[in-house]
Amino acid sequence: MSTARSTANIALIKYWGNRNNELRLPAADSLSMTLDTPHVQVLGEEADQFSIESFEADGSRKILTKQQIERLRKHRELTMQYLHTLDIDFRKNVALTIRSQIPSGIGLASSAAVFSAIAEVFAGLIAEEHPLTREQISVIARLGSGSAARSVFGGFVALRNRATSNEQTSNGEIAGAFAEQIAPESHWVLHDIVIVPSLKEKKIGSTEGHALAGTSPLFQDRLKEIPRRMQECTDAILTKDFEKLQRVAEEDALDMHEVMRTSTPSLQYLSEETWHIIREVEALRTRDHLEVLYTMDAGPTVHLFCTEDAREVVRSFANEQKGCTVFETKIGRGSELV
Ligand code: PMV
Protein backbone atom coordinates (compact mmCIF):
# COMPACT_ATOMS: atom_id res chain seq x y z
CA MET A 1 0.00 0.00 0.00
CA SER A 2 1.24 3.49 -0.75
CA THR A 3 -0.29 6.94 -0.11
CA ALA A 4 0.84 10.25 -1.59
CA ARG A 5 -0.16 13.86 -1.43
CA SER A 6 0.35 16.55 -4.02
CA THR A 7 -0.73 19.99 -5.19
CA ALA A 8 -1.14 21.96 -8.41
CA ASN A 9 1.44 24.34 -9.84
CA ILE A 10 1.05 27.56 -11.85
CA ALA A 11 3.29 28.25 -14.81
CA LEU A 12 5.22 31.49 -15.28
CA ILE A 13 6.49 30.28 -18.68
CA LYS A 14 3.63 28.22 -20.10
CA TYR A 15 3.57 24.76 -21.57
CA TRP A 16 1.32 24.81 -24.63
CA GLY A 17 1.66 22.33 -27.49
CA ASN A 18 3.36 18.96 -27.75
CA ARG A 19 5.89 17.40 -30.03
CA ASN A 20 4.22 14.06 -29.23
CA ASN A 21 0.62 14.19 -28.00
CA GLU A 22 0.33 10.58 -26.88
CA LEU A 23 3.46 10.70 -24.73
CA ARG A 24 2.76 14.31 -23.68
CA LEU A 25 6.22 15.39 -24.77
CA PRO A 26 6.08 19.19 -24.78
CA ALA A 27 7.17 21.25 -27.77
CA ALA A 28 9.20 23.55 -25.47
CA ASP A 29 10.41 24.07 -21.90
CA SER A 30 8.17 25.60 -19.22
CA LEU A 31 8.64 26.93 -15.69
CA SER A 32 6.25 27.07 -12.74
CA MET A 33 5.75 27.63 -9.04
CA THR A 34 4.37 24.69 -7.03
CA LEU A 35 1.50 25.63 -4.71
CA ASP A 36 1.11 24.52 -1.09
CA THR A 37 -2.70 24.15 -1.01
CA PRO A 38 -5.24 22.73 -1.73
CA HIS A 39 -4.00 19.17 -1.98
CA VAL A 40 -4.99 15.83 -3.48
CA GLN A 41 -4.37 12.54 -1.69
CA VAL A 42 -4.06 9.25 -3.57
CA LEU A 43 -3.96 5.80 -2.02
CA GLY A 44 -2.83 2.82 -4.09
CA GLU A 45 -3.20 -0.85 -3.13
CA GLU A 46 -2.34 -3.98 -5.03
CA ALA A 47 -5.56 -5.56 -6.29
CA ASP A 48 -6.89 -8.21 -8.68
CA GLN A 49 -7.79 -5.61 -11.24
CA PHE A 50 -7.13 -1.95 -11.98
CA SER A 51 -9.83 0.27 -10.42
CA ILE A 52 -10.33 3.90 -9.47
CA GLU A 53 -12.52 5.55 -6.87
CA SER A 54 -12.66 9.31 -6.56
CA PHE A 55 -14.04 11.61 -3.86
CA GLU A 56 -14.74 15.36 -3.86
CA ALA A 57 -13.58 17.88 -1.26
CA ASP A 58 -16.87 17.44 0.67
CA GLY A 59 -16.38 13.64 0.84
CA SER A 60 -19.03 12.83 -1.75
CA ARG A 61 -18.22 10.25 -4.40
CA LYS A 62 -17.22 11.69 -7.75
CA ILE A 63 -18.54 9.90 -10.82
CA LEU A 64 -15.69 9.82 -13.31
CA THR A 65 -16.46 10.27 -17.00
CA LYS A 66 -15.49 7.56 -19.51
CA GLN A 67 -12.82 9.93 -20.80
CA GLN A 68 -11.31 10.41 -17.32
CA ILE A 69 -11.24 6.65 -16.68
CA GLU A 70 -9.64 6.06 -20.06
CA ARG A 71 -6.98 8.71 -19.30
CA LEU A 72 -6.11 6.98 -16.00
CA ARG A 73 -5.93 3.57 -17.72
CA LYS A 74 -3.75 4.95 -20.45
CA HIS A 75 -1.49 6.53 -17.85
CA ARG A 76 -0.97 3.20 -16.12
CA GLU A 77 -0.25 1.53 -19.46
CA LEU A 78 2.35 4.19 -20.40
CA THR A 79 3.88 3.93 -16.92
CA MET A 80 4.36 0.18 -17.44
CA GLN A 81 5.92 0.91 -20.81
CA TYR A 82 8.30 3.46 -19.31
CA LEU A 83 9.27 1.22 -16.38
CA HIS A 84 9.97 -1.55 -18.88
CA THR A 85 12.65 0.70 -20.44
CA LEU A 86 14.26 0.78 -16.96
CA ASP A 87 14.10 -3.04 -16.80
CA ILE A 88 11.32 -2.89 -14.22
CA ASP A 89 8.46 -5.31 -14.72
CA PHE A 90 5.49 -3.44 -13.24
CA ARG A 91 2.54 -5.76 -13.70
CA LYS A 92 0.81 -4.94 -10.47
CA ASN A 93 -2.86 -4.21 -10.72
CA VAL A 94 -3.66 -1.28 -8.50
CA ALA A 95 -6.83 0.01 -6.85
CA LEU A 96 -6.52 3.79 -6.67
CA THR A 97 -8.52 5.99 -4.30
CA ILE A 98 -8.31 9.69 -5.13
CA ARG A 99 -9.40 12.23 -2.51
CA SER A 100 -9.29 15.78 -3.76
CA GLN A 101 -9.40 18.81 -1.51
CA ILE A 102 -9.47 21.01 -4.60
CA PRO A 103 -13.01 22.38 -4.85
CA SER A 104 -14.24 21.99 -8.40
CA GLY A 105 -14.56 25.29 -10.20
CA ILE A 106 -11.96 27.34 -8.33
CA GLY A 107 -9.86 27.52 -11.45
CA LEU A 108 -7.08 25.30 -10.18
CA ALA A 109 -6.57 22.40 -12.54
CA SER A 110 -6.42 19.29 -10.40
CA SER A 111 -4.83 17.04 -13.04
CA ALA A 112 -1.29 18.17 -12.15
CA ALA A 113 -1.93 17.33 -8.49
CA VAL A 114 -3.65 14.01 -9.29
CA PHE A 115 -1.07 12.64 -11.74
CA SER A 116 1.94 13.70 -9.66
CA ALA A 117 0.37 11.96 -6.64
CA ILE A 118 -0.35 8.83 -8.71
CA ALA A 119 3.25 8.83 -10.00
CA GLU A 120 4.42 9.03 -6.40
CA VAL A 121 2.12 6.09 -5.46
CA PHE A 122 3.38 3.90 -8.34
CA ALA A 123 6.96 4.69 -7.32
CA GLY A 124 6.08 3.98 -3.68
CA LEU A 125 4.73 0.52 -4.59
CA ILE A 126 8.05 -0.54 -6.15
CA ALA A 127 10.38 1.50 -3.94
CA GLU A 128 11.84 -1.45 -2.06
CA GLU A 129 13.04 -3.35 -5.11
CA HIS A 130 13.48 -0.41 -7.50
CA PRO A 131 13.84 3.02 -5.93
CA LEU A 132 13.19 5.70 -8.57
CA THR A 133 14.79 9.14 -8.77
CA ARG A 134 12.67 12.33 -8.54
CA GLU A 135 13.39 12.86 -12.23
CA GLN A 136 12.00 9.42 -13.10
CA ILE A 137 8.90 10.07 -10.98
CA SER A 138 8.41 13.31 -12.89
CA VAL A 139 8.50 11.37 -16.18
CA ILE A 140 5.69 9.13 -14.87
CA ALA A 141 3.66 12.17 -13.78
CA ARG A 142 4.15 13.75 -17.22
CA LEU A 143 2.63 10.70 -18.93
CA GLY A 144 -0.74 11.64 -17.33
CA SER A 145 -0.54 15.44 -17.59
CA GLY A 146 2.45 17.39 -18.89
CA SER A 147 2.31 20.01 -16.17
CA ALA A 148 2.08 17.28 -13.47
CA ALA A 149 5.80 16.59 -14.03
CA ARG A 150 6.50 19.96 -12.34
CA SER A 151 4.45 19.21 -9.18
CA VAL A 152 6.92 16.43 -8.28
CA PHE A 153 9.25 19.18 -7.06
CA GLY A 154 8.66 22.05 -4.66
CA GLY A 155 9.42 25.72 -5.21
CA PHE A 156 10.28 26.92 -8.73
CA VAL A 157 10.46 24.13 -11.26
CA ALA A 158 11.39 23.79 -14.94
CA LEU A 159 10.02 21.12 -17.25
CA ARG A 160 12.90 20.41 -19.63
CA ASN A 161 12.13 19.24 -23.07
CA ARG A 162 15.11 17.02 -23.79
CA ALA A 163 15.06 15.28 -27.13
CA THR A 164 17.58 12.52 -26.46
CA SER A 165 20.10 11.10 -28.91
CA ASN A 166 18.16 7.83 -29.01
CA GLU A 167 14.98 9.79 -29.76
CA GLN A 168 14.28 7.53 -32.71
CA THR A 169 13.68 4.60 -30.38
CA SER A 170 10.54 4.56 -28.26
CA ASN A 171 12.69 4.00 -25.15
CA GLY A 172 14.54 7.27 -25.56
CA GLU A 173 11.43 9.16 -26.48
CA ILE A 174 9.20 8.26 -23.55
CA ALA A 175 11.72 9.79 -21.10
CA GLY A 176 12.35 12.79 -23.35
CA ALA A 177 11.08 15.48 -20.95
CA PHE A 178 11.30 15.74 -17.17
CA ALA A 179 11.23 18.33 -14.44
CA GLU A 180 14.00 19.79 -12.32
CA GLN A 181 14.00 22.25 -9.45
CA ILE A 182 15.30 25.77 -10.10
CA ALA A 183 15.01 26.92 -6.47
CA PRO A 184 13.35 25.43 -3.38
CA GLU A 185 10.22 26.89 -1.77
CA SER A 186 12.28 28.56 0.99
CA HIS A 187 14.19 30.63 -1.61
CA TRP A 188 11.47 33.20 -2.21
CA VAL A 189 8.05 33.06 -0.58
CA LEU A 190 5.60 34.25 -3.22
CA HIS A 191 1.83 34.17 -2.80
CA ASP A 192 -0.84 33.37 -5.37
CA ILE A 193 -4.15 35.16 -4.90
CA VAL A 194 -6.55 33.48 -7.28
CA ILE A 195 -9.55 35.35 -8.67
CA VAL A 196 -12.17 33.11 -10.29
CA PRO A 197 -14.67 35.10 -12.35
CA SER A 198 -16.69 32.15 -13.61
CA LEU A 199 -17.47 28.78 -12.12
CA LYS A 200 -18.42 27.32 -15.48
CA GLU A 201 -16.36 24.32 -16.67
CA LYS A 202 -14.08 25.18 -19.59
CA LYS A 203 -15.29 23.83 -22.92
CA ILE A 204 -12.02 22.53 -24.34
CA GLY A 205 -9.61 20.93 -21.91
CA SER A 206 -5.85 21.34 -22.21
CA THR A 207 -5.31 17.84 -23.62
CA GLU A 208 -7.34 18.76 -26.72
CA GLY A 209 -5.96 22.29 -26.66
CA HIS A 210 -2.31 21.17 -26.90
CA ALA A 211 -3.14 19.26 -30.07
CA LEU A 212 -4.43 22.48 -31.70
CA ALA A 213 -1.44 24.69 -30.83
CA GLY A 214 0.35 23.92 -34.11
CA THR A 215 -2.57 25.31 -36.14
CA SER A 216 -1.83 28.85 -34.92
CA PRO A 217 0.35 30.92 -37.29
CA LEU A 218 1.99 32.35 -34.14
CA PHE A 219 3.07 29.01 -32.66
CA GLN A 220 6.51 28.74 -34.34
CA ASP A 221 7.41 32.28 -33.26
CA ARG A 222 6.36 31.43 -29.73
CA LEU A 223 8.69 28.42 -29.70
CA LYS A 224 11.60 30.64 -30.78
CA GLU A 225 10.99 33.00 -27.86
CA ILE A 226 10.82 30.37 -25.13
CA PRO A 227 14.59 29.81 -24.55
CA ARG A 228 15.11 33.55 -23.91
CA ARG A 229 12.07 33.73 -21.63
CA MET A 230 13.18 30.64 -19.70
CA GLN A 231 16.56 32.27 -19.12
CA GLU A 232 15.08 35.61 -18.04
CA CYS A 233 12.58 33.92 -15.76
CA THR A 234 15.26 31.74 -14.15
CA ASP A 235 17.54 34.76 -13.63
CA ALA A 236 14.67 36.78 -12.14
CA ILE A 237 13.89 33.97 -9.69
CA LEU A 238 17.49 33.38 -8.67
CA THR A 239 18.11 37.10 -8.09
CA LYS A 240 14.58 37.69 -6.70
CA ASP A 241 14.02 40.45 -9.24
CA PHE A 242 10.22 40.79 -9.17
CA GLU A 243 9.97 43.41 -11.90
CA LYS A 244 11.90 41.23 -14.32
CA LEU A 245 9.74 38.22 -13.36
CA GLN A 246 6.58 40.26 -13.92
CA ARG A 247 7.62 41.41 -17.39
CA VAL A 248 8.58 38.00 -18.70
CA ALA A 249 5.69 36.07 -17.08
CA GLU A 250 3.02 38.47 -18.37
CA GLU A 251 4.61 38.56 -21.85
CA ASP A 252 4.53 34.77 -21.96
CA ALA A 253 0.99 34.35 -20.62
CA LEU A 254 -0.45 36.86 -23.10
CA ASP A 255 1.53 35.23 -25.92
CA MET A 256 0.13 31.78 -25.06
CA HIS A 257 -3.40 33.21 -25.11
CA GLU A 258 -2.74 34.76 -28.54
CA VAL A 259 -1.62 31.35 -29.83
CA MET A 260 -4.82 29.85 -28.39
CA ARG A 261 -7.02 32.57 -29.88
CA THR A 262 -5.47 32.25 -33.35
CA SER A 263 -5.61 28.45 -33.49
CA THR A 264 -8.23 26.56 -35.51
CA PRO A 265 -10.74 26.31 -33.96
CA SER A 266 -10.07 29.47 -31.97
CA LEU A 267 -9.71 28.91 -28.22
CA GLN A 268 -10.79 31.91 -26.20
CA TYR A 269 -10.29 31.13 -22.54
CA LEU A 270 -10.16 34.73 -21.29
CA SER A 271 -13.41 36.55 -20.56
CA GLU A 272 -14.42 40.21 -20.28
CA GLU A 273 -13.95 39.86 -16.51
CA THR A 274 -10.39 38.58 -17.00
CA TRP A 275 -9.47 41.64 -19.07
CA HIS A 276 -11.16 43.94 -16.59
CA ILE A 277 -9.11 42.45 -13.71
CA ILE A 278 -5.87 42.70 -15.74
CA ARG A 279 -6.47 46.40 -16.45
CA GLU A 280 -7.27 47.10 -12.80
CA VAL A 281 -4.14 45.25 -11.62
CA GLU A 282 -2.00 47.27 -14.01
CA ALA A 283 -3.49 50.51 -12.67
CA LEU A 284 -3.09 49.42 -9.05
CA ARG A 285 0.52 48.39 -9.65
CA THR A 286 1.41 51.74 -11.18
CA ARG A 287 -0.38 53.67 -8.44
CA ASP A 288 0.99 51.75 -5.43
CA HIS A 289 4.29 50.40 -6.86
CA LEU A 290 3.17 46.92 -5.88
CA GLU A 291 5.07 43.72 -6.54
CA VAL A 292 2.24 41.82 -8.23
CA LEU A 293 1.96 40.02 -11.57
CA TYR A 294 -0.92 38.32 -13.38
CA THR A 295 -1.03 35.04 -15.24
CA MET A 296 -3.84 32.88 -16.64
CA ASP A 297 -4.01 29.22 -17.72
CA ALA A 298 -6.66 27.57 -19.87
CA GLY A 299 -9.55 29.48 -18.29
CA PRO A 300 -10.68 32.98 -17.26
CA THR A 301 -9.18 32.65 -13.74
CA VAL A 302 -6.53 35.26 -12.89
CA HIS A 303 -3.58 34.26 -10.69
CA LEU A 304 -2.01 37.22 -8.92
CA PHE A 305 1.51 36.34 -7.81
CA CYS A 306 2.81 38.75 -5.23
CA THR A 307 5.45 39.22 -2.56
CA GLU A 308 4.74 39.09 1.17
CA ASP A 309 4.80 42.93 1.30
CA ALA A 310 2.15 43.27 -1.41
CA ARG A 311 -0.14 40.52 -0.10
CA GLU A 312 -2.57 42.57 2.02
CA VAL A 313 -3.29 45.10 -0.73
CA VAL A 314 -3.64 42.39 -3.39
CA ARG A 315 -5.99 40.40 -1.16
CA SER A 316 -8.23 43.45 -0.58
CA PHE A 317 -8.20 44.17 -4.31
CA ALA A 318 -9.23 40.56 -5.06
CA ASN A 319 -12.07 40.63 -2.52
CA GLU A 320 -13.43 43.83 -4.10
CA GLN A 321 -14.02 42.07 -7.45
CA LYS A 322 -17.78 41.64 -7.71
CA GLY A 323 -19.21 38.18 -8.41
CA CYS A 324 -15.79 36.51 -8.19
CA THR A 325 -14.58 33.69 -5.95
CA VAL A 326 -11.22 34.37 -4.29
CA PHE A 327 -8.80 31.73 -3.15
CA GLU A 328 -5.40 32.21 -1.54
CA THR A 329 -2.33 29.99 -1.72
CA LYS A 330 1.46 30.25 -1.82
CA ILE A 331 4.63 28.46 -2.87
CA GLY A 332 4.72 24.81 -1.75
CA ARG A 333 6.88 21.72 -1.54
CA GLY A 334 5.48 19.34 -4.18
CA SER A 335 4.41 15.70 -4.15
CA GLU A 336 5.44 13.28 -1.40
CA LEU A 337 4.57 9.95 0.15
CA VAL A 338 2.68 10.26 3.41
O1 PMV B 1 -0.73 19.58 -18.08
P1 PMV B 1 -1.82 20.04 -18.95
O2 PMV B 1 -1.96 19.15 -20.15
O3 PMV B 1 -3.10 20.25 -18.22
O4 PMV B 1 -1.41 21.46 -19.59
C1 PMV B 1 -1.29 22.64 -18.83
C2 PMV B 1 -1.41 23.84 -19.71
C3 PMV B 1 -1.40 25.20 -19.03
O5 PMV B 1 -1.95 25.12 -17.73
C4 PMV B 1 -2.27 26.15 -19.85
C5 PMV B 1 0.00 25.79 -18.96
C6 PMV B 1 0.96 25.20 -17.96
O6 PMV B 1 2.17 25.25 -18.24
O7 PMV B 1 0.54 24.73 -16.88
XYZ file of C-alpha atoms and ligand atoms in Angstrom:
352
model
C 0.000 0.000 0.000
C 1.238 3.488 -0.749
C -0.291 6.941 -0.114
C 0.841 10.247 -1.590
C -0.156 13.861 -1.427
C 0.350 16.547 -4.024
C -0.725 19.988 -5.188
C -1.145 21.963 -8.413
C 1.437 24.341 -9.842
C 1.045 27.560 -11.846
C 3.293 28.255 -14.806
C 5.221 31.489 -15.284
C 6.494 30.281 -18.679
C 3.629 28.219 -20.095
C 3.572 24.762 -21.573
C 1.322 24.806 -24.633
C 1.657 22.332 -27.493
C 3.362 18.964 -27.749
C 5.894 17.395 -30.034
C 4.217 14.059 -29.231
C 0.616 14.191 -28.002
C 0.326 10.575 -26.884
C 3.457 10.701 -24.726
C 2.764 14.310 -23.682
C 6.217 15.390 -24.767
C 6.079 19.187 -24.781
C 7.173 21.252 -27.774
C 9.201 23.548 -25.472
C 10.410 24.065 -21.900
C 8.173 25.596 -19.225
C 8.637 26.926 -15.687
C 6.254 27.069 -12.735
C 5.750 27.627 -9.039
C 4.374 24.694 -7.034
C 1.496 25.631 -4.706
C 1.105 24.523 -1.094
C -2.702 24.151 -1.014
C -5.239 22.733 -1.730
C -4.004 19.165 -1.983
C -4.987 15.831 -3.476
C -4.368 12.540 -1.690
C -4.062 9.253 -3.565
C -3.960 5.802 -2.020
C -2.829 2.816 -4.086
C -3.204 -0.850 -3.129
C -2.342 -3.977 -5.027
C -5.562 -5.565 -6.294
C -6.893 -8.211 -8.682
C -7.787 -5.611 -11.235
C -7.131 -1.950 -11.980
C -9.829 0.272 -10.422
C -10.330 3.899 -9.470
C -12.525 5.550 -6.869
C -12.662 9.309 -6.562
C -14.040 11.613 -3.860
C -14.743 15.357 -3.860
C -13.584 17.877 -1.258
C -16.870 17.438 0.672
C -16.381 13.645 0.841
C -19.032 12.826 -1.749
C -18.217 10.246 -4.399
C -17.216 11.687 -7.747
C -18.541 9.896 -10.816
C -15.691 9.823 -13.314
C -16.465 10.266 -16.999
C -15.495 7.563 -19.513
C -12.823 9.934 -20.804
C -11.315 10.406 -17.317
C -11.238 6.647 -16.681
C -9.635 6.064 -20.063
C -6.977 8.707 -19.302
C -6.113 6.979 -16.000
C -5.927 3.565 -17.715
C -3.745 4.953 -20.453
C -1.491 6.529 -17.849
C -0.973 3.199 -16.124
C -0.247 1.526 -19.457
C 2.351 4.189 -20.397
C 3.882 3.932 -16.924
C 4.360 0.177 -17.440
C 5.918 0.909 -20.813
C 8.300 3.463 -19.307
C 9.273 1.218 -16.385
C 9.974 -1.549 -18.876
C 12.653 0.699 -20.438
C 14.258 0.781 -16.958
C 14.096 -3.044 -16.799
C 11.324 -2.890 -14.218
C 8.464 -5.306 -14.720
C 5.488 -3.441 -13.241
C 2.542 -5.760 -13.703
C 0.805 -4.943 -10.473
C -2.856 -4.208 -10.718
C -3.662 -1.284 -8.498
C -6.833 0.011 -6.854
C -6.516 3.794 -6.670
C -8.521 5.992 -4.303
C -8.305 9.693 -5.133
C -9.402 12.230 -2.507
C -9.290 15.783 -3.761
C -9.397 18.812 -1.507
C -9.467 21.010 -4.602
C -13.014 22.380 -4.852
C -14.240 21.991 -8.402
C -14.560 25.288 -10.202
C -11.960 27.339 -8.328
C -9.864 27.525 -11.453
C -7.085 25.296 -10.183
C -6.567 22.397 -12.544
C -6.420 19.293 -10.400
C -4.830 17.041 -13.038
C -1.286 18.170 -12.147
C -1.930 17.327 -8.490
C -3.650 14.010 -9.292
C -1.068 12.641 -11.736
C 1.943 13.699 -9.658
C 0.366 11.960 -6.640
C -0.346 8.827 -8.714
C 3.252 8.827 -10.003
C 4.418 9.029 -6.399
C 2.117 6.088 -5.465
C 3.380 3.900 -8.344
C 6.963 4.695 -7.320
C 6.083 3.977 -3.681
C 4.726 0.518 -4.591
C 8.046 -0.541 -6.154
C 10.377 1.502 -3.944
C 11.836 -1.447 -2.056
C 13.043 -3.349 -5.107
C 13.477 -0.409 -7.504
C 13.843 3.024 -5.929
C 13.185 5.697 -8.572
C 14.785 9.141 -8.769
C 12.670 12.334 -8.542
C 13.392 12.857 -12.230
C 11.997 9.415 -13.103
C 8.897 10.067 -10.976
C 8.414 13.315 -12.891
C 8.495 11.374 -16.182
C 5.690 9.125 -14.870
C 3.656 12.169 -13.775
C 4.150 13.751 -17.223
C 2.627 10.698 -18.929
C -0.739 11.643 -17.325
C -0.538 15.440 -17.586
C 2.453 17.393 -18.895
C 2.311 20.014 -16.168
C 2.082 17.277 -13.470
C 5.802 16.595 -14.028
C 6.502 19.956 -12.345
C 4.449 19.210 -9.180
C 6.918 16.431 -8.284
C 9.246 19.177 -7.059
C 8.660 22.045 -4.662
C 9.415 25.723 -5.210
C 10.284 26.924 -8.726
C 10.456 24.126 -11.259
C 11.387 23.793 -14.937
C 10.017 21.121 -17.251
C 12.900 20.406 -19.626
C 12.126 19.242 -23.075
C 15.108 17.015 -23.792
C 15.058 15.278 -27.130
C 17.584 12.522 -26.457
C 20.099 11.105 -28.915
C 18.162 7.832 -29.009
C 14.977 9.786 -29.759
C 14.278 7.532 -32.713
C 13.677 4.598 -30.381
C 10.541 4.563 -28.257
C 12.691 4.003 -25.153
C 14.541 7.270 -25.563
C 11.431 9.156 -26.479
C 9.202 8.265 -23.549
C 11.724 9.791 -21.101
C 12.353 12.788 -23.353
C 11.076 15.476 -20.951
C 11.300 15.743 -17.173
C 11.235 18.329 -14.444
C 14.004 19.792 -12.317
C 14.000 22.249 -9.445
C 15.297 25.774 -10.098
C 15.011 26.916 -6.470
C 13.345 25.433 -3.379
C 10.220 26.890 -1.772
C 12.280 28.562 0.985
C 14.195 30.628 -1.611
C 11.467 33.201 -2.211
C 8.048 33.058 -0.578
C 5.599 34.247 -3.223
C 1.830 34.166 -2.800
C -0.840 33.368 -5.375
C -4.149 35.158 -4.898
C -6.551 33.480 -7.280
C -9.552 35.351 -8.673
C -12.167 33.112 -10.294
C -14.668 35.098 -12.351
C -16.686 32.148 -13.609
C -17.467 28.783 -12.124
C -18.421 27.319 -15.482
C -16.360 24.322 -16.667
C -14.075 25.180 -19.590
C -15.289 23.830 -22.924
C -12.023 22.527 -24.343
C -9.606 20.934 -21.909
C -5.848 21.344 -22.208
C -5.309 17.838 -23.625
C -7.344 18.759 -26.725
C -5.957 22.292 -26.664
C -2.309 21.174 -26.898
C -3.142 19.258 -30.068
C -4.431 22.477 -31.703
C -1.435 24.686 -30.828
C 0.354 23.916 -34.114
C -2.572 25.305 -36.144
C -1.831 28.852 -34.919
C 0.353 30.923 -37.291
C 1.990 32.350 -34.145
C 3.074 29.012 -32.665
C 6.507 28.739 -34.336
C 7.415 32.284 -33.262
C 6.358 31.427 -29.730
C 8.693 28.415 -29.697
C 11.602 30.637 -30.781
C 10.993 33.003 -27.860
C 10.818 30.367 -25.134
C 14.585 29.810 -24.549
C 15.114 33.549 -23.908
C 12.074 33.732 -21.634
C 13.177 30.637 -19.701
C 16.563 32.268 -19.118
C 15.082 35.615 -18.041
C 12.579 33.922 -15.758
C 15.264 31.744 -14.149
C 17.544 34.761 -13.626
C 14.665 36.778 -12.138
C 13.888 33.971 -9.689
C 17.493 33.375 -8.666
C 18.110 37.101 -8.088
C 14.576 37.695 -6.701
C 14.025 40.455 -9.242
C 10.223 40.793 -9.169
C 9.975 43.413 -11.903
C 11.896 41.233 -14.324
C 9.742 38.218 -13.365
C 6.584 40.257 -13.922
C 7.623 41.413 -17.392
C 8.583 37.998 -18.701
C 5.694 36.074 -17.075
C 3.023 38.466 -18.375
C 4.614 38.557 -21.851
C 4.534 34.768 -21.964
C 0.989 34.346 -20.620
C -0.453 36.859 -23.104
C 1.531 35.234 -25.918
C 0.132 31.779 -25.061
C -3.398 33.205 -25.111
C -2.736 34.763 -28.536
C -1.621 31.348 -29.827
C -4.821 29.848 -28.386
C -7.015 32.572 -29.880
C -5.466 32.252 -33.351
C -5.605 28.449 -33.494
C -8.227 26.557 -35.510
C -10.739 26.313 -33.965
C -10.073 29.471 -31.972
C -9.714 28.906 -28.220
C -10.792 31.912 -26.196
C -10.289 31.133 -22.540
C -10.160 34.728 -21.286
C -13.412 36.547 -20.559
C -14.417 40.214 -20.280
C -13.947 39.858 -16.506
C -10.387 38.584 -17.005
C -9.466 41.642 -19.070
C -11.160 43.942 -16.591
C -9.112 42.451 -13.706
C -5.874 42.700 -15.742
C -6.468 46.397 -16.454
C -7.268 47.104 -12.803
C -4.139 45.253 -11.617
C -2.002 47.268 -14.013
C -3.492 50.513 -12.674
C -3.087 49.418 -9.051
C 0.520 48.387 -9.647
C 1.409 51.744 -11.178
C -0.378 53.667 -8.439
C 0.987 51.754 -5.433
C 4.292 50.400 -6.855
C 3.174 46.924 -5.884
C 5.071 43.722 -6.541
C 2.243 41.821 -8.227
C 1.962 40.016 -11.569
C -0.918 38.320 -13.376
C -1.028 35.036 -15.235
C -3.845 32.876 -16.638
C -4.005 29.223 -17.720
C -6.662 27.569 -19.874
C -9.554 29.475 -18.288
C -10.681 32.979 -17.260
C -9.182 32.651 -13.737
C -6.528 35.256 -12.888
C -3.579 34.262 -10.693
C -2.008 37.223 -8.918
C 1.507 36.336 -7.814
C 2.810 38.749 -5.232
C 5.452 39.219 -2.563
C 4.738 39.092 1.166
C 4.800 42.926 1.300
C 2.148 43.274 -1.412
C -0.139 40.518 -0.101
C -2.571 42.570 2.024
C -3.291 45.097 -0.727
C -3.635 42.386 -3.394
C -5.990 40.398 -1.159
C -8.235 43.453 -0.583
C -8.204 44.171 -4.310
C -9.233 40.558 -5.057
C -12.066 40.634 -2.522
C -13.435 43.835 -4.097
C -14.019 42.072 -7.452
C -17.783 41.640 -7.714
C -19.210 38.181 -8.408
C -15.789 36.508 -8.186
C -14.577 33.689 -5.952
C -11.215 34.370 -4.291
C -8.798 31.729 -3.148
C -5.396 32.213 -1.539
C -2.327 29.988 -1.715
C 1.456 30.249 -1.824
C 4.628 28.463 -2.867
C 4.720 24.814 -1.755
C 6.880 21.717 -1.538
C 5.483 19.343 -4.177
C 4.409 15.702 -4.145
C 5.441 13.277 -1.404
C 4.574 9.946 0.148
C 2.675 10.262 3.412
O -0.731 19.585 -18.078
P -1.821 20.037 -18.954
O -1.957 19.151 -20.152
O -3.102 20.249 -18.225
O -1.413 21.461 -19.595
C -1.290 22.644 -18.832
C -1.412 23.839 -19.709
C -1.398 25.198 -19.025
O -1.947 25.118 -17.733
C -2.270 26.145 -19.852
C -0.004 25.790 -18.965
C 0.957 25.200 -17.957
O 2.166 25.254 -18.245
O 0.538 24.732 -16.884
